[in-house]
């Protein structure tokens, strides 16, 4: 499948035939089943993950192949128009996914594990992988190609940014048992390792360093590697003073995430209520 997807992506035919749509349908079915992923664990890499650029090419191919069609529930009162290749994902009660009524949407072409809970309104985009037992709370977004592990909690109004292009870029990774507080944002291929906790309003991206007060170190993204948050780190939104120029004279501080501790029994006690909601 990989060679066929890459060949079709590079050829850019003027007209797509039935064989092309059959290939894309096979590819999208593999995405839905979790058999192929835009990124997957790889212990040999510095981040523990590697990107599968050909999978991203296949997703982009779907946008190229699809035409805009009417997907309206009610054309007069609730019109929707989108690419024919990416309708909403089909679920049944036997799937084991809770989609609470109230305006959520999950696009076709992503894997949603058993026991995932979706609180309205939330959105999961194409290419995402959301593993078993995770909760996606109200007004939360899981962007295209984001990889979310088992038993995570993505709290209300948080955003897991999408990284579909460039195809070689690692998407956002959230490993198992991560708690993301309300109004957080994780962007630009950041990797959050297992059991980390993000306090309310924490923003992680390639531009802002993370200061570790416990281990006396600073974590930064580089030209070649994304920002990586250590396992079990507890991060809060903080600030650091501008130390030169007018900013220093004016007493200005800039935002920065700060690791204030690592998970312990007390931390686990505070967040164990999540298990009752699943």
mmCIF file of C-alpha atoms in Angstrom:
data_model
loop_
_atom_site.group_PDB
_atom_site.id
_atom_site.type_symbol
_atom_site.label_atom_id
_atom_site.label_comp_id
_atom_site.label_asym_id
_atom_site.label_seq_id
_atom_site.Cartn_x
_atom_site.Cartn_y
_atom_site.Cartn_z
ATOM 1 C CA UNK A 1 0.000 0.000 0.000
ATOM 2 C CA UNK A 2 2.755 2.454 0.895
ATOM 3 C CA UNK A 3 4.375 2.370 -2.538
ATOM 4 C CA UNK A 4 1.013 2.802 -4.284
ATOM 5 C CA UNK A 5 0.052 5.769 -2.092
ATOM 6 C CA UNK A 6 3.379 7.506 -2.638
ATOM 7 C CA UNK A 7 3.239 6.888 -6.381
ATOM 8 C CA UNK A 8 -0.267 8.310 -6.679
ATOM 9 C CA UNK A 9 0.663 11.282 -4.481
ATOM 10 C CA UNK A 10 3.625 12.123 -6.727
ATOM 11 C CA UNK A 11 1.831 11.533 -10.045
ATOM 12 C CA UNK A 12 -1.005 14.034 -9.411
ATOM 13 C CA UNK A 13 -3.277 12.692 -12.183
ATOM 14 C CA UNK A 14 -5.780 15.096 -13.711
ATOM 15 C CA UNK A 15 -8.574 12.574 -13.202
ATOM 16 C CA UNK A 16 -8.857 9.940 -10.478
ATOM 17 C CA UNK A 17 -10.286 6.599 -11.541
ATOM 18 C CA UNK A 18 -12.074 3.849 -9.657
ATOM 19 C CA UNK A 19 -8.806 2.077 -8.871
ATOM 20 C CA UNK A 20 -7.519 5.225 -7.191
ATOM 21 C CA UNK A 21 -10.604 5.536 -4.997
ATOM 22 C CA UNK A 22 -10.375 1.846 -4.078
ATOM 23 C CA UNK A 23 -6.767 2.383 -2.986
ATOM 24 C CA UNK A 24 -7.746 5.400 -0.900
ATOM 25 C CA UNK A 25 -10.664 3.500 0.673
ATOM 26 C CA UNK A 26 -8.255 0.710 1.667
ATOM 27 C CA UNK A 27 -5.845 3.272 3.111
ATOM 28 C CA UNK A 28 -8.563 5.070 5.083
ATOM 29 C CA UNK A 29 -9.864 1.769 6.464
ATOM 30 C CA UNK A 30 -6.343 1.066 7.755
ATOM 31 C CA UNK A 31 -6.311 4.503 9.441
ATOM 32 C CA UNK A 32 -9.667 3.808 11.073
ATOM 33 C CA UNK A 33 -8.424 0.457 12.372
ATOM 34 C CA UNK A 34 -5.147 1.881 13.661
ATOM 35 C CA UNK A 35 -3.207 -0.421 11.344
ATOM 36 C CA UNK A 36 -1.318 2.569 9.901
ATOM 37 C CA UNK A 37 -0.451 5.747 11.795
ATOM 38 C CA UNK A 38 1.086 9.088 10.897
ATOM 39 C CA UNK A 39 3.588 8.487 13.719
ATOM 40 C CA UNK A 40 4.434 5.465 15.816
ATOM 41 C CA UNK A 41 6.703 4.555 18.744
ATOM 42 C CA UNK A 42 10.347 3.988 17.869
ATOM 43 C CA UNK A 43 12.775 3.563 20.794
ATOM 44 C CA UNK A 44 15.750 4.131 18.481
ATOM 45 C CA UNK A 45 14.905 7.829 17.986
ATOM 46 C CA UNK A 46 15.684 10.677 20.442
ATOM 47 C CA UNK A 47 11.970 11.366 20.984
ATOM 48 C CA UNK A 48 10.912 7.714 21.066
ATOM 49 C CA UNK A 49 8.721 8.328 17.998
ATOM 50 C CA UNK A 50 9.074 8.423 14.229
ATOM 51 C CA UNK A 51 6.902 10.048 11.613
ATOM 52 C CA UNK A 52 5.430 8.036 8.730
ATOM 53 C CA UNK A 53 5.502 10.614 5.961
ATOM 54 C CA UNK A 54 3.774 8.308 3.500
ATOM 55 C CA UNK A 55 0.705 8.160 5.765
ATOM 56 C CA UNK A 56 0.513 11.947 5.768
ATOM 57 C CA UNK A 57 0.773 11.851 1.976
ATOM 58 C CA UNK A 58 -2.186 9.474 1.894
ATOM 59 C CA UNK A 59 -4.249 11.835 4.058
ATOM 60 C CA UNK A 60 -3.390 14.801 1.849
ATOM 61 C CA UNK A 61 -4.233 12.683 -1.175
ATOM 62 C CA UNK A 62 -7.758 12.301 0.199
ATOM 63 C CA UNK A 63 -8.224 16.068 0.231
ATOM 64 C CA UNK A 64 -6.936 16.260 -3.338
ATOM 65 C CA UNK A 65 -9.234 13.489 -4.568
ATOM 66 C CA UNK A 66 -12.439 14.543 -2.834
ATOM 67 C CA UNK A 67 -15.001 16.971 -4.146
ATOM 68 C CA UNK A 68 -17.167 19.190 -1.984
ATOM 69 C CA UNK A 69 -20.523 17.556 -1.295
ATOM 70 C CA UNK A 70 -23.590 18.347 0.787
ATOM 71 C CA UNK A 71 -23.346 16.573 4.153
ATOM 72 C CA UNK A 72 -26.158 18.533 5.757
ATOM 73 C CA UNK A 73 -28.340 17.088 8.470
ATOM 74 C CA UNK A 74 -30.936 19.645 7.423
ATOM 75 C CA UNK A 75 -29.995 21.741 4.395
ATOM 76 C CA UNK A 76 -32.066 24.699 5.550
ATOM 77 C CA UNK A 77 -31.269 24.780 9.257
ATOM 78 C CA UNK A 78 -27.964 22.927 9.617
ATOM 79 C CA UNK A 79 -25.977 22.957 6.351
ATOM 80 C CA UNK A 80 -22.595 21.206 6.111
ATOM 81 C CA UNK A 81 -20.339 20.955 3.062
ATOM 82 C CA UNK A 82 -17.060 19.066 3.055
ATOM 83 C CA UNK A 83 -14.811 16.797 1.012
ATOM 84 C CA UNK A 84 -16.560 13.631 -0.107
ATOM 85 C CA UNK A 85 -13.551 11.592 0.995
ATOM 86 C CA UNK A 86 -13.855 12.703 4.626
ATOM 87 C CA UNK A 87 -17.366 12.320 6.036
ATOM 88 C CA UNK A 88 -17.884 11.907 9.765
ATOM 89 C CA UNK A 89 -16.604 8.625 11.162
ATOM 90 C CA UNK A 90 -19.168 5.856 11.577
ATOM 91 C CA UNK A 91 -19.682 4.310 15.006
ATOM 92 C CA UNK A 92 -22.034 1.768 16.521
ATOM 93 C CA UNK A 93 -22.766 1.013 20.171
ATOM 94 C CA UNK A 94 -20.581 -2.080 19.793
ATOM 95 C CA UNK A 95 -17.577 0.147 19.032
ATOM 96 C CA UNK A 96 -17.358 0.933 22.731
ATOM 97 C CA UNK A 97 -16.855 4.687 22.260
ATOM 98 C CA UNK A 98 -19.025 7.158 24.214
ATOM 99 C CA UNK A 99 -20.085 10.145 22.135
ATOM 100 C CA UNK A 100 -22.295 12.185 24.429
ATOM 101 C CA UNK A 101 -25.053 14.096 22.569
ATOM 102 C CA UNK A 102 -24.452 17.762 21.915
ATOM 103 C CA UNK A 103 -22.584 18.664 18.742
ATOM 104 C CA UNK A 104 -19.303 16.724 18.656
ATOM 105 C CA UNK A 105 -17.724 15.514 15.413
ATOM 106 C CA UNK A 106 -15.077 12.941 14.558
ATOM 107 C CA UNK A 107 -13.780 12.912 11.016
ATOM 108 C CA UNK A 108 -13.362 9.667 9.131
ATOM 109 C CA UNK A 109 -9.804 8.380 8.848
ATOM 110 C CA UNK A 110 -8.757 8.283 12.501
ATOM 111 C CA UNK A 111 -8.460 5.603 15.171
ATOM 112 C CA UNK A 112 -10.602 5.902 18.306
ATOM 113 C CA UNK A 113 -9.992 3.174 20.886
ATOM 114 C CA UNK A 114 -12.551 1.434 23.068
ATOM 115 C CA UNK A 115 -13.582 3.294 26.163
ATOM 116 C CA UNK A 116 -12.849 6.737 24.718
ATOM 117 C CA UNK A 117 -15.312 9.345 26.013
ATOM 118 C CA UNK A 118 -16.210 12.387 23.911
ATOM 119 C CA UNK A 119 -17.944 15.250 25.734
ATOM 120 C CA UNK A 120 -19.803 17.804 23.632
ATOM 121 C CA UNK A 121 -18.845 19.786 21.758
ATOM 122 C CA UNK A 122 -15.421 18.431 20.786
ATOM 123 C CA UNK A 123 -13.660 17.629 17.506
ATOM 124 C CA UNK A 124 -11.186 14.978 16.380
ATOM 125 C CA UNK A 125 -9.579 15.506 12.983
ATOM 126 C CA UNK A 126 -8.383 13.089 10.312
ATOM 127 C CA UNK A 127 -5.233 11.062 10.936
ATOM 128 C CA UNK A 128 -5.524 11.262 14.721
ATOM 129 C CA UNK A 129 -4.954 8.261 16.954
ATOM 130 C CA UNK A 130 -6.771 8.356 20.318
ATOM 131 C CA UNK A 131 -6.099 5.243 22.356
ATOM 132 C CA UNK A 132 -8.321 3.352 24.794
ATOM 133 C CA UNK A 133 -9.813 4.958 27.875
ATOM 134 C CA UNK A 134 -8.999 8.563 26.986
ATOM 135 C CA UNK A 135 -11.464 11.384 27.677
ATOM 136 C CA UNK A 136 -11.812 14.319 25.277
ATOM 137 C CA UNK A 137 -13.726 16.988 27.161
ATOM 138 C CA UNK A 138 -15.986 19.827 26.012
ATOM 139 C CA UNK A 139 -14.640 22.300 23.439
ATOM 140 C CA UNK A 140 -11.421 20.305 23.104
ATOM 141 C CA UNK A 141 -9.671 19.721 19.782
ATOM 142 C CA UNK A 142 -7.509 16.804 18.699
ATOM 143 C CA UNK A 143 -5.828 18.082 15.548
ATOM 144 C CA UNK A 144 -4.923 16.206 12.385
ATOM 145 C CA UNK A 145 -2.408 13.381 12.892
ATOM 146 C CA UNK A 146 -2.074 13.956 16.670
ATOM 147 C CA UNK A 147 -1.243 10.797 18.605
ATOM 148 C CA UNK A 148 -2.863 10.450 22.035
ATOM 149 C CA UNK A 149 -2.168 7.502 24.318
ATOM 150 C CA UNK A 150 -4.230 5.380 26.695
ATOM 151 C CA UNK A 151 -6.151 6.782 29.675
ATOM 152 C CA UNK A 152 -5.376 10.425 28.998
ATOM 153 C CA UNK A 153 -7.642 13.310 29.994
ATOM 154 C CA UNK A 154 -7.888 16.234 27.589
ATOM 155 C CA UNK A 155 -9.749 18.819 29.634
ATOM 156 C CA UNK A 156 -12.244 21.418 28.460
ATOM 157 C CA UNK A 157 -11.138 23.930 25.817
ATOM 158 C CA UNK A 158 -7.699 22.360 25.365
ATOM 159 C CA UNK A 159 -6.116 22.035 21.944
ATOM 160 C CA UNK A 160 -3.844 19.319 20.615
ATOM 161 C CA UNK A 161 -2.509 21.012 17.505
ATOM 162 C CA UNK A 162 -2.555 19.385 14.098
ATOM 163 C CA UNK A 163 0.660 18.814 12.131
ATOM 164 C CA UNK A 164 -0.263 17.520 8.695
ATOM 165 C CA UNK A 165 2.300 19.481 6.704
ATOM 166 C CA UNK A 166 5.155 19.305 6.054
ATOM 167 C CA UNK A 167 4.757 15.563 5.666
ATOM 168 C CA UNK A 168 8.111 14.863 7.322
ATOM 169 C CA UNK A 169 7.273 16.770 10.498
ATOM 170 C CA UNK A 170 6.442 14.815 13.649
ATOM 171 C CA UNK A 171 2.872 15.473 14.805
ATOM 172 C CA UNK A 172 1.980 16.278 18.395
ATOM 173 C CA UNK A 173 2.468 13.254 20.644
ATOM 174 C CA UNK A 174 0.725 12.758 23.998
ATOM 175 C CA UNK A 175 1.714 9.492 25.613
ATOM 176 C CA UNK A 176 -0.237 7.289 28.048
ATOM 177 C CA UNK A 177 -1.900 8.614 31.221
ATOM 178 C CA UNK A 178 -1.218 12.283 30.554
ATOM 179 C CA UNK A 179 -3.537 14.826 32.184
ATOM 180 C CA UNK A 180 -4.039 18.022 30.183
ATOM 181 C CA UNK A 181 -5.750 20.752 32.191
ATOM 182 C CA UNK A 182 -8.350 23.169 30.881
ATOM 183 C CA UNK A 183 -7.395 25.742 28.229
ATOM 184 C CA UNK A 184 -4.027 24.135 27.513
ATOM 185 C CA UNK A 185 -2.413 24.065 24.082
ATOM 186 C CA UNK A 186 0.156 21.619 22.686
ATOM 187 C CA UNK A 187 1.508 22.568 19.268
ATOM 188 C CA UNK A 188 4.213 22.126 16.613
ATOM 189 C CA UNK A 189 5.121 18.499 17.163
ATOM 190 C CA UNK A 190 5.702 18.697 20.914
ATOM 191 C CA UNK A 191 6.112 15.305 22.615
ATOM 192 C CA UNK A 192 4.563 14.929 26.073
ATOM 193 C CA UNK A 193 5.876 11.765 27.681
ATOM 194 C CA UNK A 194 3.755 9.415 29.764
ATOM 195 C CA UNK A 195 2.035 10.449 33.003
ATOM 196 C CA UNK A 196 2.904 14.135 32.663
ATOM 197 C CA UNK A 197 0.437 16.692 34.059
ATOM 198 C CA UNK A 198 -0.229 20.070 32.425
ATOM 199 C CA UNK A 199 -1.761 22.665 34.726
ATOM 200 C CA UNK A 200 -4.547 24.932 33.498
ATOM 201 C CA UNK A 201 -3.515 27.299 30.721
ATOM 202 C CA UNK A 202 -0.149 25.684 29.925
ATOM 203 C CA UNK A 203 1.046 26.252 26.347
ATOM 204 C CA UNK A 204 3.773 24.100 24.792
ATOM 205 C CA UNK A 205 5.361 24.800 21.399
ATOM 206 C CA UNK A 206 8.709 24.994 19.617
ATOM 207 C CA UNK A 207 9.335 28.625 20.534
ATOM 208 C CA UNK A 208 9.061 28.644 24.319
ATOM 209 C CA UNK A 209 11.585 26.876 26.584
ATOM 210 C CA UNK A 210 10.409 24.879 29.584
ATOM 211 C CA UNK A 211 12.217 25.485 32.883
ATOM 212 C CA UNK A 212 12.624 22.492 35.179
ATOM 213 C CA UNK A 213 12.960 23.730 38.747
ATOM 214 C CA UNK A 214 13.381 20.191 40.083
ATOM 215 C CA UNK A 215 16.215 19.022 37.841
ATOM 216 C CA UNK A 216 17.719 22.469 37.265
ATOM 217 C CA UNK A 217 17.588 22.238 33.469
ATOM 218 C CA UNK A 218 15.861 23.850 30.511
ATOM 219 C CA UNK A 219 14.094 21.926 27.742
ATOM 220 C CA UNK A 220 14.002 23.462 24.263
ATOM 221 C CA UNK A 221 13.143 22.423 20.761
ATOM 222 C CA UNK A 222 15.987 22.483 18.235
ATOM 223 C CA UNK A 223 16.103 22.746 14.466
ATOM 224 C CA UNK A 224 16.070 18.948 14.281
ATOM 225 C CA UNK A 225 14.080 17.860 17.328
ATOM 226 C CA UNK A 226 10.793 18.998 18.912
ATOM 227 C CA UNK A 227 10.214 20.014 22.499
ATOM 228 C CA UNK A 228 10.041 16.894 24.687
ATOM 229 C CA UNK A 229 8.413 16.973 28.131
ATOM 230 C CA UNK A 230 9.810 14.341 30.532
ATOM 231 C CA UNK A 231 7.755 11.540 32.011
ATOM 232 C CA UNK A 232 5.651 12.435 35.077
ATOM 233 C CA UNK A 233 6.549 16.132 34.909
ATOM 234 C CA UNK A 234 3.996 18.485 36.471
ATOM 235 C CA UNK A 235 3.953 21.733 34.482
ATOM 236 C CA UNK A 236 2.285 25.034 35.236
ATOM 237 C CA UNK A 237 2.045 28.303 33.359
ATOM 238 C CA UNK A 238 4.650 30.753 34.650
ATOM 239 C CA UNK A 239 6.682 33.754 33.585
ATOM 240 C CA UNK A 240 10.296 34.897 33.405
ATOM 241 C CA UNK A 241 11.617 38.439 33.571
ATOM 242 C CA UNK A 242 13.032 40.221 30.537
ATOM 243 C CA UNK A 243 16.637 40.887 31.562
ATOM 244 C CA UNK A 244 17.819 43.481 29.036
ATOM 245 C CA UNK A 245 16.734 46.503 27.059
ATOM 246 C CA UNK A 246 13.460 48.376 27.506
ATOM 247 C CA UNK A 247 11.718 45.205 28.702
ATOM 248 C CA UNK A 248 13.931 45.142 31.777
ATOM 249 C CA UNK A 249 13.377 48.834 32.435
ATOM 250 C CA UNK A 250 9.614 48.442 32.099
ATOM 251 C CA UNK A 251 9.488 45.398 34.370
ATOM 252 C CA UNK A 252 8.081 43.129 31.647
ATOM 253 C CA UNK A 253 7.878 39.368 31.991
ATOM 254 C CA UNK A 254 7.146 36.812 29.258
ATOM 255 C CA UNK A 255 5.209 33.560 29.482
ATOM 256 C CA UNK A 256 7.062 30.321 30.098
ATOM 257 C CA UNK A 257 6.007 26.827 31.239
ATOM 258 C CA UNK A 258 7.636 25.645 34.457
ATOM 259 C CA UNK A 259 8.083 22.113 35.787
ATOM 260 C CA UNK A 260 7.424 22.497 39.508
ATOM 261 C CA UNK A 261 7.454 18.820 40.557
ATOM 262 C CA UNK A 262 7.146 15.241 39.332
ATOM 263 C CA UNK A 263 4.111 13.076 39.941
ATOM 264 C CA UNK A 264 3.740 11.518 43.369
ATOM 265 C CA UNK A 265 0.988 9.959 45.469
ATOM 266 C CA UNK A 266 -0.458 13.373 46.292
ATOM 267 C CA UNK A 267 -0.699 14.263 42.615
ATOM 268 C CA UNK A 268 -2.395 10.968 41.785
ATOM 269 C CA UNK A 269 -4.937 11.439 44.575
ATOM 270 C CA UNK A 270 -5.959 14.820 43.177
ATOM 271 C CA UNK A 271 -6.662 13.497 39.699
ATOM 272 C CA UNK A 272 -8.083 10.034 40.420
ATOM 273 C CA UNK A 273 -11.640 11.381 40.065
ATOM 274 C CA UNK A 274 -11.227 11.080 36.298
ATOM 275 C CA UNK A 275 -11.608 7.311 36.512
ATOM 276 C CA UNK A 276 -15.159 7.713 37.820
ATOM 277 C CA UNK A 277 -16.175 9.655 34.716
ATOM 278 C CA UNK A 278 -15.226 7.012 32.166
#
